[in-house]
Coordinates of C-alpha atoms in Angstrom, one line a residue:
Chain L
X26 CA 95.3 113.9 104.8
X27 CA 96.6 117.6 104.5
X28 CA 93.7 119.8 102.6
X29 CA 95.4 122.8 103.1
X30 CA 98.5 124.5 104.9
X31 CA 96.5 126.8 107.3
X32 CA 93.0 126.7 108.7
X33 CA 89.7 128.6 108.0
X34 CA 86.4 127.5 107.9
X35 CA 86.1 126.7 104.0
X36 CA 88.9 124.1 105.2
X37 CA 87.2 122.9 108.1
X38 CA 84.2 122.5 106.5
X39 CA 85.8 120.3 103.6
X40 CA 87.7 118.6 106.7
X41 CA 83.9 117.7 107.7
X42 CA 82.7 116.5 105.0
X43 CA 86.0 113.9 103.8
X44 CA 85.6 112.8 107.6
X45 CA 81.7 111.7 106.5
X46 CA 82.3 109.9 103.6
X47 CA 84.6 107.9 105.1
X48 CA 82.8 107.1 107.5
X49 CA 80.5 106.0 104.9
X50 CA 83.1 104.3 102.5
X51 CA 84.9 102.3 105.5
X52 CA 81.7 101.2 107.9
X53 CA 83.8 98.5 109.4
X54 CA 87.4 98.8 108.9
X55 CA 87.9 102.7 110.2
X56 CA 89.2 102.7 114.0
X57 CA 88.7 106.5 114.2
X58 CA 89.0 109.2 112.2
X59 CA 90.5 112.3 113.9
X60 CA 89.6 115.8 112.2
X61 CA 92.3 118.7 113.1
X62 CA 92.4 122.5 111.8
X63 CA 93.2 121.2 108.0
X64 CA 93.9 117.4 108.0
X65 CA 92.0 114.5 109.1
X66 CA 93.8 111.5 110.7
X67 CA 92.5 108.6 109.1
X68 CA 93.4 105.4 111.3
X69 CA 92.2 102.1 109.8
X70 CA 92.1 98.1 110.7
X71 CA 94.8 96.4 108.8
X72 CA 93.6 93.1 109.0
X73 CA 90.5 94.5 107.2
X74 CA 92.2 96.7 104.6
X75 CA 95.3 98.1 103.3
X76 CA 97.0 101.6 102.6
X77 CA 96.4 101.0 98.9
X78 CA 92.4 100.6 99.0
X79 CA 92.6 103.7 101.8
X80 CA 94.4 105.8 99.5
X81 CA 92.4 105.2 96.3
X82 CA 89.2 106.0 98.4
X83 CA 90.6 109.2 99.9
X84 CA 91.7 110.3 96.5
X85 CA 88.1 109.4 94.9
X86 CA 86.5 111.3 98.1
X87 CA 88.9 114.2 98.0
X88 CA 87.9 115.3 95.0
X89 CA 83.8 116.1 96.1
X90 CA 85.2 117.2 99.7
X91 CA 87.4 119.7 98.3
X92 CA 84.5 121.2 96.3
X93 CA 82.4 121.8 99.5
X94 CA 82.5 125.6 100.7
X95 CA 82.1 127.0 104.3
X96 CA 79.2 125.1 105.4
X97 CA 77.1 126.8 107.8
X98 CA 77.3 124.7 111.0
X99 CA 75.0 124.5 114.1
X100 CA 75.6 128.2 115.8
X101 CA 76.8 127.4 119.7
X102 CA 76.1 130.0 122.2
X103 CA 78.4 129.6 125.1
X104 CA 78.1 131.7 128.3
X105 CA 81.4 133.3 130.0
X106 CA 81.6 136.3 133.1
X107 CA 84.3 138.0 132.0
X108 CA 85.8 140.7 134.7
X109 CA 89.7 140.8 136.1
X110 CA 88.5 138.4 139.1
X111 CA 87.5 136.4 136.7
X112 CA 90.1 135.9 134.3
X113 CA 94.1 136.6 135.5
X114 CA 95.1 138.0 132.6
X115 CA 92.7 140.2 131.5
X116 CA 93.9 143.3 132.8
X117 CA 97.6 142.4 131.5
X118 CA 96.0 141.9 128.2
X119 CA 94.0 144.8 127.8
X120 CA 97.3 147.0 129.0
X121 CA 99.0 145.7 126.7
X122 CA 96.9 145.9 123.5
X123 CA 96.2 149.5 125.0
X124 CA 92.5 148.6 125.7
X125 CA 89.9 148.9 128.4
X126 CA 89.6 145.8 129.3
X127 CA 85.8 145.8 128.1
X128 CA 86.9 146.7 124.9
X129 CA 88.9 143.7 124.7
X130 CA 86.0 141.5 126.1
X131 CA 83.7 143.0 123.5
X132 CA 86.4 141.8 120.4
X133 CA 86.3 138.6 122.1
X134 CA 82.1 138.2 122.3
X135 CA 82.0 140.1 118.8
X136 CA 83.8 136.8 116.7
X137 CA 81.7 133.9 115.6
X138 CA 84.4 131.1 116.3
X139 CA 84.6 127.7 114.1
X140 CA 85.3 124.4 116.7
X141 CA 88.4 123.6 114.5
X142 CA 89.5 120.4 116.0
X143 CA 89.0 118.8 119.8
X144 CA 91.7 117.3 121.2
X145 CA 94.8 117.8 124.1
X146 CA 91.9 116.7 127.0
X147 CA 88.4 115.3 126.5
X148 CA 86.4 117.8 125.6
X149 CA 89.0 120.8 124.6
X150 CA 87.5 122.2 121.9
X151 CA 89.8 124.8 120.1
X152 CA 88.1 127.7 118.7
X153 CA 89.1 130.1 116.0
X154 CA 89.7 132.8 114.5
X155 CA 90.3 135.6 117.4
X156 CA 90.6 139.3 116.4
X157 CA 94.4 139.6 115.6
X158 CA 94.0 142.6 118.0
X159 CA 93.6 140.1 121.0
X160 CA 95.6 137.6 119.9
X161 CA 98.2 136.6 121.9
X162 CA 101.3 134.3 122.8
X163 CA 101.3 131.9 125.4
X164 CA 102.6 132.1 128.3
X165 CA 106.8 131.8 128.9
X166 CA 105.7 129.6 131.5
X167 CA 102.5 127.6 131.7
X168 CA 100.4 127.9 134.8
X169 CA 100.4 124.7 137.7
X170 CA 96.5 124.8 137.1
X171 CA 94.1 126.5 135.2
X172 CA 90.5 126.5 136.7
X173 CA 87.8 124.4 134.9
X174 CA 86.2 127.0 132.5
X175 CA 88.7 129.1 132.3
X176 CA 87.9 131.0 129.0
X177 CA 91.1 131.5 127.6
X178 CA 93.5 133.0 124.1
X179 CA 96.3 131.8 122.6
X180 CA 97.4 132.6 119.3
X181 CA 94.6 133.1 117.4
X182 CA 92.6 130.4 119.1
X183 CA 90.5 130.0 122.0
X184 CA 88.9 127.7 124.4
X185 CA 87.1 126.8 127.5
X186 CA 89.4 124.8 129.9
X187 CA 87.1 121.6 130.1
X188 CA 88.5 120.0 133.1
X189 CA 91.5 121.7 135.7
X190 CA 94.8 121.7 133.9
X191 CA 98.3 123.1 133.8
X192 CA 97.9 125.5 130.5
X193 CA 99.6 128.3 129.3
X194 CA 97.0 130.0 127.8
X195 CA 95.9 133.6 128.8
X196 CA 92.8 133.5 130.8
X197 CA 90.5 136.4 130.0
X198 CA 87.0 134.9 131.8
X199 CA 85.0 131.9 133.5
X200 CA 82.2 129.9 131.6
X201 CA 79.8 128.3 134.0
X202 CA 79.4 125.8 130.9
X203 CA 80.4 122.1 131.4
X204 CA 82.8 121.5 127.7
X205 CA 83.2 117.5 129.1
X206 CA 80.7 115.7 131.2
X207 CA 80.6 112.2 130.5
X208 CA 77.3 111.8 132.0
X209 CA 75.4 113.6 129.8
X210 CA 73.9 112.6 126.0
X211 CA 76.0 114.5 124.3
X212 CA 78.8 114.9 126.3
X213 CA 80.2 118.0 124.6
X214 CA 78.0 121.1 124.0
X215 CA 79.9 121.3 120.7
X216 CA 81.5 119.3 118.1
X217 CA 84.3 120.2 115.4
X218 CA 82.7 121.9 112.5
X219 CA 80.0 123.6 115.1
X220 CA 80.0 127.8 114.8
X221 CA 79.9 129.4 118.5
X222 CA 79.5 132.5 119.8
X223 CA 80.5 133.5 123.2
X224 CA 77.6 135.5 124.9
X225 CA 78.6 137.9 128.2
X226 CA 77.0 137.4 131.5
X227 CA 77.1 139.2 134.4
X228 CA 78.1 137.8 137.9
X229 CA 75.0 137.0 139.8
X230 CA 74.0 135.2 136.4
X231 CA 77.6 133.4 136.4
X232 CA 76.8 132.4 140.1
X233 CA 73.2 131.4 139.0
X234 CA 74.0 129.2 136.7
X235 CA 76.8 126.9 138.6
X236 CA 79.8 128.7 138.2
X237 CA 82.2 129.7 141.6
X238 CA 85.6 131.6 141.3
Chain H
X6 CA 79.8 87.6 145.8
X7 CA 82.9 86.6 143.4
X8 CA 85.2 88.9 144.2
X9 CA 89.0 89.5 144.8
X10 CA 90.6 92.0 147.0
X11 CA 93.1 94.7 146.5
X12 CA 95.9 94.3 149.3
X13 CA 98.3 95.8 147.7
X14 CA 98.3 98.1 144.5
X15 CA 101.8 97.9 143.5
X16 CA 103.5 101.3 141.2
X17 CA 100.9 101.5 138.9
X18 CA 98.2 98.7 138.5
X19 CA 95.2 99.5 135.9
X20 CA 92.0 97.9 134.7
X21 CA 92.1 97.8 131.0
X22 CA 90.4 96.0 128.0
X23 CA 91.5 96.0 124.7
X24 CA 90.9 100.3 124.7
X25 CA 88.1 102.8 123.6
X26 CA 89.1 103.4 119.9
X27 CA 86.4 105.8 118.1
X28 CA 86.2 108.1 120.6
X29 CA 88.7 111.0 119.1
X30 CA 85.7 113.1 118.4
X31 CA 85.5 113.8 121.8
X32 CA 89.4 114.1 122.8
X33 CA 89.7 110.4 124.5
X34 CA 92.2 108.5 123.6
X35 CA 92.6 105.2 123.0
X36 CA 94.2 103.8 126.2
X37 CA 93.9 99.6 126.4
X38 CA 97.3 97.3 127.1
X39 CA 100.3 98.6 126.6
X40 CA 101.5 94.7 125.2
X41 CA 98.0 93.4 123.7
X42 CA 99.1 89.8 122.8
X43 CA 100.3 89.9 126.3
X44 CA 97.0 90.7 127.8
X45 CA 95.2 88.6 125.1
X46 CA 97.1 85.3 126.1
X47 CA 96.3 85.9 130.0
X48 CA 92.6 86.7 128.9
X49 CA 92.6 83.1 127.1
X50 CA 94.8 81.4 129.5
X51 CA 91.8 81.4 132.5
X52 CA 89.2 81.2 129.3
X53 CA 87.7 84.9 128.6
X54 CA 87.0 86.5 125.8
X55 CA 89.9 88.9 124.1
X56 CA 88.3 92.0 125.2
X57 CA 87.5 90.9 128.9
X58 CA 88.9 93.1 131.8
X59 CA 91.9 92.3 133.3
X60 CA 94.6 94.3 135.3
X61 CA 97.7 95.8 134.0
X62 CA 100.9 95.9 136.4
X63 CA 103.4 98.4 135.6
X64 CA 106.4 97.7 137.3
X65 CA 104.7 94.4 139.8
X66 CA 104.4 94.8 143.3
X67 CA 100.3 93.6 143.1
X68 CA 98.9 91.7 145.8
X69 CA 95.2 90.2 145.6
X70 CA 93.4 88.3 148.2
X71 CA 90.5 85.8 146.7
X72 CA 87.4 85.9 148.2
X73 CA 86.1 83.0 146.1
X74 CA 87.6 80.5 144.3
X75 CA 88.4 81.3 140.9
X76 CA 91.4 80.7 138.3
X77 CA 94.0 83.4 137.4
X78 CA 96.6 83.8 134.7
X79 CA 99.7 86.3 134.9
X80 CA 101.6 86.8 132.1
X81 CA 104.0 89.7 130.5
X82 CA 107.2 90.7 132.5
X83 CA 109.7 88.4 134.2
X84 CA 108.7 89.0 138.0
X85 CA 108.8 86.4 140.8
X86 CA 104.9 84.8 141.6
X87 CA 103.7 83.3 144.4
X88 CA 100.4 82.1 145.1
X89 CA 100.4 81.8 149.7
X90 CA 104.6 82.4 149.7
X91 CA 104.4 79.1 146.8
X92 CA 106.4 80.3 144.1
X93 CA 103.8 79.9 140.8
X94 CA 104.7 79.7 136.9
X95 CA 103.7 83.0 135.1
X96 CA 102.0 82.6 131.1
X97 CA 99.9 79.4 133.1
X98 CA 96.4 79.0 134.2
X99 CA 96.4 78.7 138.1
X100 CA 93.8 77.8 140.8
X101 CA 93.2 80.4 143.3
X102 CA 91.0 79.5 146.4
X103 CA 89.1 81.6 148.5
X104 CA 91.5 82.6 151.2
X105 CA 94.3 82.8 149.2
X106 CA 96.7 85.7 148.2
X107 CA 98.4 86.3 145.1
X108 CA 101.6 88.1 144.8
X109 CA 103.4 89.7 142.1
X110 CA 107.4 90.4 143.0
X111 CA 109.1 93.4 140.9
X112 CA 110.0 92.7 137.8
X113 CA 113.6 91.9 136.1
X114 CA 113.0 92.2 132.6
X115 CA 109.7 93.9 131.2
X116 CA 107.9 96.5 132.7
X117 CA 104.0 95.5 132.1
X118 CA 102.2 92.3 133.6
X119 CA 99.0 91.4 133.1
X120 CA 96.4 89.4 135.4
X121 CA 93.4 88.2 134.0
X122 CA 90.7 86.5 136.5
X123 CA 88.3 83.9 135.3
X124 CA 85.3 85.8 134.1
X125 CA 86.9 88.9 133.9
X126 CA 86.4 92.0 136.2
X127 CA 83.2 92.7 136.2
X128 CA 83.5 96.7 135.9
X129 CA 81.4 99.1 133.8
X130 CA 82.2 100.1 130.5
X131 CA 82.6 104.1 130.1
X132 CA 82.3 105.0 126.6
X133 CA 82.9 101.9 125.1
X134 CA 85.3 100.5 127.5
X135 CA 86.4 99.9 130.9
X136 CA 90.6 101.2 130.3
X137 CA 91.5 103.3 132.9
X138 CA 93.3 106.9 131.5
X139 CA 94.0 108.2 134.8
X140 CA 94.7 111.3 133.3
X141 CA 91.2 111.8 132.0
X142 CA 89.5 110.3 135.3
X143 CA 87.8 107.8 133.2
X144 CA 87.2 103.9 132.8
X145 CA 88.5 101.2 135.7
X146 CA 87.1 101.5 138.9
X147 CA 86.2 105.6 139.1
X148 CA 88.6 106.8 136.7
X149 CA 91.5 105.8 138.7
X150 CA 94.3 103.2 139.6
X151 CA 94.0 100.6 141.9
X152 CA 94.1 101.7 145.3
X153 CA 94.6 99.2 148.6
X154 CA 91.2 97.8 150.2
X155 CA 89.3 97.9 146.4
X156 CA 87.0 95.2 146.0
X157 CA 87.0 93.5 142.1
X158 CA 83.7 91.6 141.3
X159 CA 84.3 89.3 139.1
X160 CA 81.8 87.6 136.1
X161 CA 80.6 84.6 136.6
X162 CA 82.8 81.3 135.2
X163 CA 83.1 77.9 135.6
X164 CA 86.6 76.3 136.2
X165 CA 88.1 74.7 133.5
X166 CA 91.4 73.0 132.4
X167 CA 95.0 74.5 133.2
X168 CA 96.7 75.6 130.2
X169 CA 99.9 77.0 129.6
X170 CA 102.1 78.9 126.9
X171 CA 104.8 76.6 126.9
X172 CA 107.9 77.7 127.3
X173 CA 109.6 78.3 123.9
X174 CA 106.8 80.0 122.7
X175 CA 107.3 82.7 125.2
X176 CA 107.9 86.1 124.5
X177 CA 111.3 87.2 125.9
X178 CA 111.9 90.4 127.6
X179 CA 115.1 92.8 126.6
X180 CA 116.8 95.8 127.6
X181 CA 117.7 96.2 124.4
X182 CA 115.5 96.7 121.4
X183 CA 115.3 98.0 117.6
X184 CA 112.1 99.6 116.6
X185 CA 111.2 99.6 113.3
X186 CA 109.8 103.0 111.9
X187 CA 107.4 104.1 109.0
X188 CA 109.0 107.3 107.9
X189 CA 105.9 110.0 107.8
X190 CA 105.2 112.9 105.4
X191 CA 107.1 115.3 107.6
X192 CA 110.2 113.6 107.4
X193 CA 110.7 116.4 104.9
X194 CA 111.2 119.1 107.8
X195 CA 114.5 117.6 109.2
X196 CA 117.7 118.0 107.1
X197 CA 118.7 114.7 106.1
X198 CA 121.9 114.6 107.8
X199 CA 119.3 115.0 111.0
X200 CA 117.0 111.9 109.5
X201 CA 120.7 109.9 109.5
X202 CA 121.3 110.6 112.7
X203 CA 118.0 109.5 114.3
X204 CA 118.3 106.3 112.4
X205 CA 122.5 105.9 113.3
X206 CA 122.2 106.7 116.8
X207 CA 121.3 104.7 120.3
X208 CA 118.9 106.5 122.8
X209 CA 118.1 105.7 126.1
X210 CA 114.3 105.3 127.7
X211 CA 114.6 108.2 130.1
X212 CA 112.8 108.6 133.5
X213 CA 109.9 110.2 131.7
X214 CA 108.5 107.5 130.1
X215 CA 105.0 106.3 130.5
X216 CA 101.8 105.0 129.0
X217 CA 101.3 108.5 127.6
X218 CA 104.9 108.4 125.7
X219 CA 108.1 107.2 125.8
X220 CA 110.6 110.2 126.5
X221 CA 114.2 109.3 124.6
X222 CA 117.4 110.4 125.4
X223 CA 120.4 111.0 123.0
X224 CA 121.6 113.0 120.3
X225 CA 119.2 115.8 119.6
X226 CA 117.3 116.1 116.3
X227 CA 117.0 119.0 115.0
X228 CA 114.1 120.3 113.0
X229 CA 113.5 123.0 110.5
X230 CA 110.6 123.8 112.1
X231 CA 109.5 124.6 115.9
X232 CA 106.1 123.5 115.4
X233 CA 103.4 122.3 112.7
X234 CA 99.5 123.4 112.8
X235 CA 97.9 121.0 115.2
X236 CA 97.0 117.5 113.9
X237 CA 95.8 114.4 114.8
X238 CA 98.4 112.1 116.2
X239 CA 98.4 108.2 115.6
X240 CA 99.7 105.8 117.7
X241 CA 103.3 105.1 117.9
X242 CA 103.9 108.7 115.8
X243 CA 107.5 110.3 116.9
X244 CA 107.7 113.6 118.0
X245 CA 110.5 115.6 118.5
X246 CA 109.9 119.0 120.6
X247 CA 112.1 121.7 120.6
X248 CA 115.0 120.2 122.8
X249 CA 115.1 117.5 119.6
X250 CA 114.5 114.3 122.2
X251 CA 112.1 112.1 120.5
X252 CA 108.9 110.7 122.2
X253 CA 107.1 107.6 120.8
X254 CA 103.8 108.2 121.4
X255 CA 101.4 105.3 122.9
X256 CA 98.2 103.9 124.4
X257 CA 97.3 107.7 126.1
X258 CA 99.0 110.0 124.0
X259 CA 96.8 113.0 123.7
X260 CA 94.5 112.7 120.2
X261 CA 96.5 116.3 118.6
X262 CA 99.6 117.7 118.6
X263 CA 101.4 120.2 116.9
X264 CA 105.2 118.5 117.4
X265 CA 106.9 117.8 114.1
X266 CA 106.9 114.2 114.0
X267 CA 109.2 111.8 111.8
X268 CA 107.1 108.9 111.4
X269 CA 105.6 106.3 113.0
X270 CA 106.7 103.0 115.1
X271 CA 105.7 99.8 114.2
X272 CA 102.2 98.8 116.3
X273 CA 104.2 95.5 117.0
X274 CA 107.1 97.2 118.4
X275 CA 105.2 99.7 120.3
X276 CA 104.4 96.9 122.5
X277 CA 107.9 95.6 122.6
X278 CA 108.9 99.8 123.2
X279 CA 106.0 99.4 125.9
X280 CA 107.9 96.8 128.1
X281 CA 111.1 98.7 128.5
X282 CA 112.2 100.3 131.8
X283 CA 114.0 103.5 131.9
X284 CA 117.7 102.9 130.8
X285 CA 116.7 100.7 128.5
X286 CA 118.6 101.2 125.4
X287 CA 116.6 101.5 121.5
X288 CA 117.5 102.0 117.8
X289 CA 115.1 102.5 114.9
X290 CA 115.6 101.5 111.6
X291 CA 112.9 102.5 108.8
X292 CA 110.8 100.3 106.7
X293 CA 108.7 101.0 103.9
X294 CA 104.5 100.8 104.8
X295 CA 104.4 97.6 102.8
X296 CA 107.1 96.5 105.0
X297 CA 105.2 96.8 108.2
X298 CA 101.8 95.5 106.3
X299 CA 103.9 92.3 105.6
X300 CA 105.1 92.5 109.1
X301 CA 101.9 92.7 111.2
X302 CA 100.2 90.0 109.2
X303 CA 103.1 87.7 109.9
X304 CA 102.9 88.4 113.5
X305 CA 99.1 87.8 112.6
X306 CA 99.5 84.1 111.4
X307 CA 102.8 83.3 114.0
X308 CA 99.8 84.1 117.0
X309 CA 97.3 82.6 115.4
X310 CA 99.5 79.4 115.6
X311 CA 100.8 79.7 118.8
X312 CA 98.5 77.3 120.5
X313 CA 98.2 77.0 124.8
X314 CA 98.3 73.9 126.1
X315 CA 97.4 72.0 128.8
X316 CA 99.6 72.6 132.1
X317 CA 102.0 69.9 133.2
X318 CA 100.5 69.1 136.6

């Protein structure tokens, strides 16, 4: 189901609330239901239902879902230590946008993000919408390994590497925060639809709470 | 304690169940068999459940060494068997005693085997399941494949009668195969002439080609478009990147992608996609969704009949 050709958090939050009421329409015959920036992948049991019932109940649903605005989300506050050691590309960033490199980290903190859609690795949560002044491309060729919590940009989206990667996304801090721990109850910090802010800490405080360079 | 040994790994030997569906929320994907009715039919063929754990063989090469007695079923690609150097019948329920090592040759034809133990492995379930996605580090024994010297509990079970699929009732194994295709939504973004093409040509299963995807090679599609806004991907959706060589996507294919995609392979014939070896040759031809509907519940009722008997002695 497409509800729109480009994201934003009206979108998402009508994204959010299809994905509930099929959830409650389909208690048994849904195999998952996978929300993105404006669609929601709606997989189903075929030896329960069929495409035609599917359909008609994503059409009836569409119509409340649509009506929906922004909702307001749980806010998120996730810690990062931003500094050159910390993030590789910061400085190449900065030079290029013509900032100080704080500036740039303060347009970064400054954004309320939307968790848009999870997805690539377990717990990769992709975060939007960055200040187009610190957007940026990928890289031409994607790094061997990004650390774990690496806090990184790409495009207009951003994320905290949950788990050591390749990636090819420009690394502008560290988060001490675990994104995927599957021991813990939840095992994500966030979840798609969730608001987060990203809060600055310094480096003894990084250190403090768990993180290492 | 009923256990067996690993002695030998093989290429790639995983635990699976049937897969941890449900969990998209979080970014896992589904994992589970790569040929279900495959895995299914060893799980019945030593008397467990559908969903028990068994061990998926990519390529063969496994060898186990029981520490108990207990009864084993292997079934999926053509490979040699041998139970102590005594060349065994795969798709058959057969006795293992404590002492004993069973070995799985390479395989011919088919890529994936499956051995299920009476009882099932007795492994714990991460999020729902015990499937092993190396990738993610999670299910099977910690997060990974089987590695020489590990040690597989097994439930408890009683022995019970040898059964077999008999032989014209098993599946055969190609290197040839036509996948049938549900032609998506963004069909629209390649020129038709590029939607004729896919559909006309032959591609090959190239060297990158895993539980994660099947990589194709052959003529290049080209798209109108380099890339979509991410979405979820379901299983068996075909992507074509920028170099226009399409990848089926399977049993670990990341939850969302941004690849324009130009529908979907039949479930049935990702399996059948899921046994091929690189170099294996493949065609697609489309069908309509009520197509495949009719297709799957036809497969349905043909495996519902499909009845094991007992094992000649």
């Amino acid at each position: 189901m497409y509800l729109d050709s480009a994201s934003s958090p009206r979108v998402s939050a009508q994204v959010q609330a299809l994905a509930q009421a099929l959830r409650a329409a389909l208690p048994t015959e849904l195999v998952d239901l996978i929300p993105s920036y404006a669609s929601l992948l709606v997989l189903f049991d075929p030896f329960q239902t069929d495409h035609f019932h599917v359909r008609r109940l994503v059409r009836e649903q569409l119509a409340t879902a649509t009506r929906v605005e922004a909702s307001e989300g749980r806010l998120v506050e996730l810690p990062a230590y931003y500094h050159p050691d910390a993030g590789e590309d910061l400085l190449r960033l900065a030079n290029e946008r013509q900032l100080e490199w704080e500036e740039l980290v303060s347009l970064h903190t400054d954004q309320e993000y939307r968790v848009y859609a999870i997805g690539f690795a377990p717990g990769f949560a992709y975060l939007g919408d960055v200040d187009p002044r610190i957007a940026a491309p990928r890289l031409a060729t994607p790094r061997q390994r990004v650390p774990r919590g690496a806090v990184a940009i790409a495009d207009r989206q951003t994320a905290i590497y949950p788990a050591p990667s390749p990636g090819g996304w420009n690394l502008i801090g560290r988060s001490p925060q675990r994104m995927f721990d599957p021991d813990s109850d939840p095992p994500m910090p966030v979840q798609v639809g969730d608001r987060v802010r990203f809060v600055a800490m310094d480096r003894d405080s990084f250190f403090a709470a768990g993180g290492s360079l | 304690m009923r256990q067996v040994l690993v002695e030998q790994p093989g290429l790639l030997s995983l635990i699976h169940d049937q897969g941890r569906p449900g969990q998209a929320a979080l970014g896992l994907t589904t994992g589970g068999p790569m040929d279900p009715r495959a895995a299914q039919l060893a799980n019945q063929l030593v008397g467990n459940e559908n969903n028990a754990s068994l061990i998926e063989v990519s390529f063969g090469g496994l060898e186990l060494a029981a520490e108990a007695d207990c009864q084993v079923a292997v079934t999926g690609a053509t490979l040699p068997l041998s139970i102590d150097g005594a060349e065994k019948p795969l798709w058959t329920t057969l006795d293992l005693s404590a002492g004993q090592r069973l070995s799985l040759g390479y395989s011919e034809t088919g890529c994936r085997s499956y051995v299920a133990l009476g009882g099932g492995l007795a492994v714990n379930a991460e999020f729902g399941s015990t499937s092993t996605v190396v990738r993610e580090g999670i299910g099977g024994l910690n997060g990974d494949r089987l590695q020489p010297g590990d040690c597989l509990p097994l439930n408890a079970a009683t022995r019970q009668e040898r059964y077999w699929l008999p032989p014209p009732l098993r599946p055969q194994y190609h290197h040839q195969v036509t996948v049938r295709v549900i032609p998506g939504y963004q069909q629209q973004l390649f020129p038709r002439v590029e939607r004729r093409r896919f559909f006309a040509s032959d591609y090959q299963v190239s060297d990158r080609c895993d539980r994660m995807g099947y990589r194709l090679e052959g003529p290049a599609i080209r798209c109108s478009r380099d890339g979509i806004l991410s979405e979820g991907i379901a299983p068996g959706a075909i992507q074509v990147p920028a170099d226009g060589q399409p990848i089926v996507l399977l049993n670990d294919r990341q939850t969302i992608g941004g690849y324009p995609k130009l529908g979907t392979a039949l479930s049935l014939d990702c399996a059948v996609l899921g046994q091929l070896r690189p170099g294996d040759a493949v065609t697609f031809v489309p069908i309509s969704e009520h197509a495949a509907h009719n297709a799957l519940h036809l497969a349905h009722v043909y495996h519902a009949n499909q009845r094991l008997e007992r094992a000649p002695a």
